[in-house]
Amino acid sequence: KRAQHNVLERKRRSTLKELFFSLRDAVPSMKGNGKFSKVSILENATTHINCQEMDLQRLDEEFARLKRENAELQ
């Protein structure tokens, strides 16, 4: 029973480790730049997501402005 638990725990930790590696590789500033702590991976991922959201909002506003300009010109 204990051995089975140890196997499952090892598998859980391995899966979690791989997910952190995937998250690290998804953040452009961290990709291929060596070893990072889990906390720094989460902080950098959060910063990256916030920047992406701001860019998206800016592009949405620009799109709406260009759409209005296009409608006025027609």
Short mmCIF file of C-alpha atoms in Angstrom, two decimals:
data_model
loop_
_atom_site.label_atom_id
_atom_site.label_comp_id
_atom_site.label_asym_id
_atom_site.label_seq_id
_atom_site.Cartn_x
_atom_site.Cartn_y
_atom_site.Cartn_z
CA LYS A 1 0.00 0.00 0.00
CA ARG A 2 2.77 2.43 0.94
CA ALA A 3 4.80 1.54 -2.15
CA GLN A 4 1.79 2.27 -4.38
CA HIS A 5 1.38 5.65 -2.71
CA ASN A 6 5.07 6.44 -3.32
CA VAL A 7 4.73 5.57 -7.01
CA LEU A 8 1.68 7.79 -7.38
CA GLU A 9 3.38 10.66 -5.55
CA ARG A 10 6.46 10.37 -7.77
CA LYS A 11 4.23 10.45 -10.84
CA ARG A 12 2.35 13.50 -9.54
CA ARG A 13 5.61 15.36 -8.89
CA SER A 14 6.97 14.43 -12.30
CA THR A 15 3.80 15.66 -14.01
CA LEU A 16 3.89 18.91 -12.05
CA LYS A 17 7.56 19.42 -12.97
CA GLU A 18 6.80 18.91 -16.66
CA LEU A 19 3.92 21.40 -16.46
CA PHE A 20 6.23 24.02 -14.94
CA PHE A 21 8.72 23.40 -17.77
CA SER A 22 5.92 23.86 -20.31
CA LEU A 23 4.83 27.09 -18.66
CA ARG A 24 8.43 28.34 -18.58
CA ASP A 25 8.82 27.59 -22.29
CA ALA A 26 5.57 29.41 -23.10
CA VAL A 27 6.96 32.68 -21.70
CA PRO A 28 9.24 34.23 -24.36
CA SER A 29 11.61 35.91 -21.89
CA MET A 30 12.27 32.59 -20.13
CA LYS A 31 12.50 30.26 -23.11
CA GLY A 32 15.80 28.43 -23.12
CA ASN A 33 17.35 30.72 -20.50
CA GLY A 34 18.34 28.08 -17.99
CA LYS A 35 16.97 27.24 -14.59
CA PHE A 36 14.22 29.20 -12.84
CA SER A 37 12.43 28.69 -9.55
CA LYS A 38 8.75 27.81 -9.58
CA VAL A 39 7.93 31.19 -8.05
CA SER A 40 9.83 33.08 -10.75
CA ILE A 41 8.13 31.01 -13.46
CA LEU A 42 4.71 31.91 -12.04
CA GLU A 43 5.63 35.59 -11.62
CA ASN A 44 7.00 35.88 -15.15
CA ALA A 45 4.01 34.04 -16.61
CA THR A 46 1.64 36.39 -14.77
CA THR A 47 3.54 39.43 -16.05
CA HIS A 48 3.51 38.05 -19.59
CA ILE A 49 -0.24 37.38 -19.46
CA ASN A 50 -0.92 40.89 -18.13
CA CYS A 51 1.16 42.43 -20.93
CA GLN A 52 -0.67 40.31 -23.50
CA GLU A 53 -4.03 41.44 -22.10
CA MET A 54 -2.99 45.11 -22.29
CA ASP A 55 -1.81 44.64 -25.88
CA LEU A 56 -5.08 42.95 -26.77
CA GLN A 57 -7.09 45.79 -25.24
CA ARG A 58 -5.00 48.37 -27.12
CA LEU A 59 -5.48 46.49 -30.39
CA ASP A 60 -9.22 46.15 -29.79
CA GLU A 61 -9.46 49.91 -29.25
CA GLU A 62 -7.42 50.59 -32.39
CA PHE A 63 -9.58 48.18 -34.37
CA ALA A 64 -12.76 49.93 -33.19
CA ARG A 65 -11.26 53.32 -34.12
CA LEU A 66 -10.27 52.12 -37.58
CA LYS A 67 -13.70 50.56 -38.06
CA ARG A 68 -15.34 53.92 -37.22
CA GLU A 69 -12.99 55.73 -39.63
CA ASN A 70 -13.78 53.23 -42.34
CA ALA A 71 -17.52 53.69 -41.81
CA GLU A 72 -17.12 57.50 -41.99
CA LEU A 73 -15.15 57.27 -45.22
CA GLN A 74 -17.80 55.11 -46.85
#
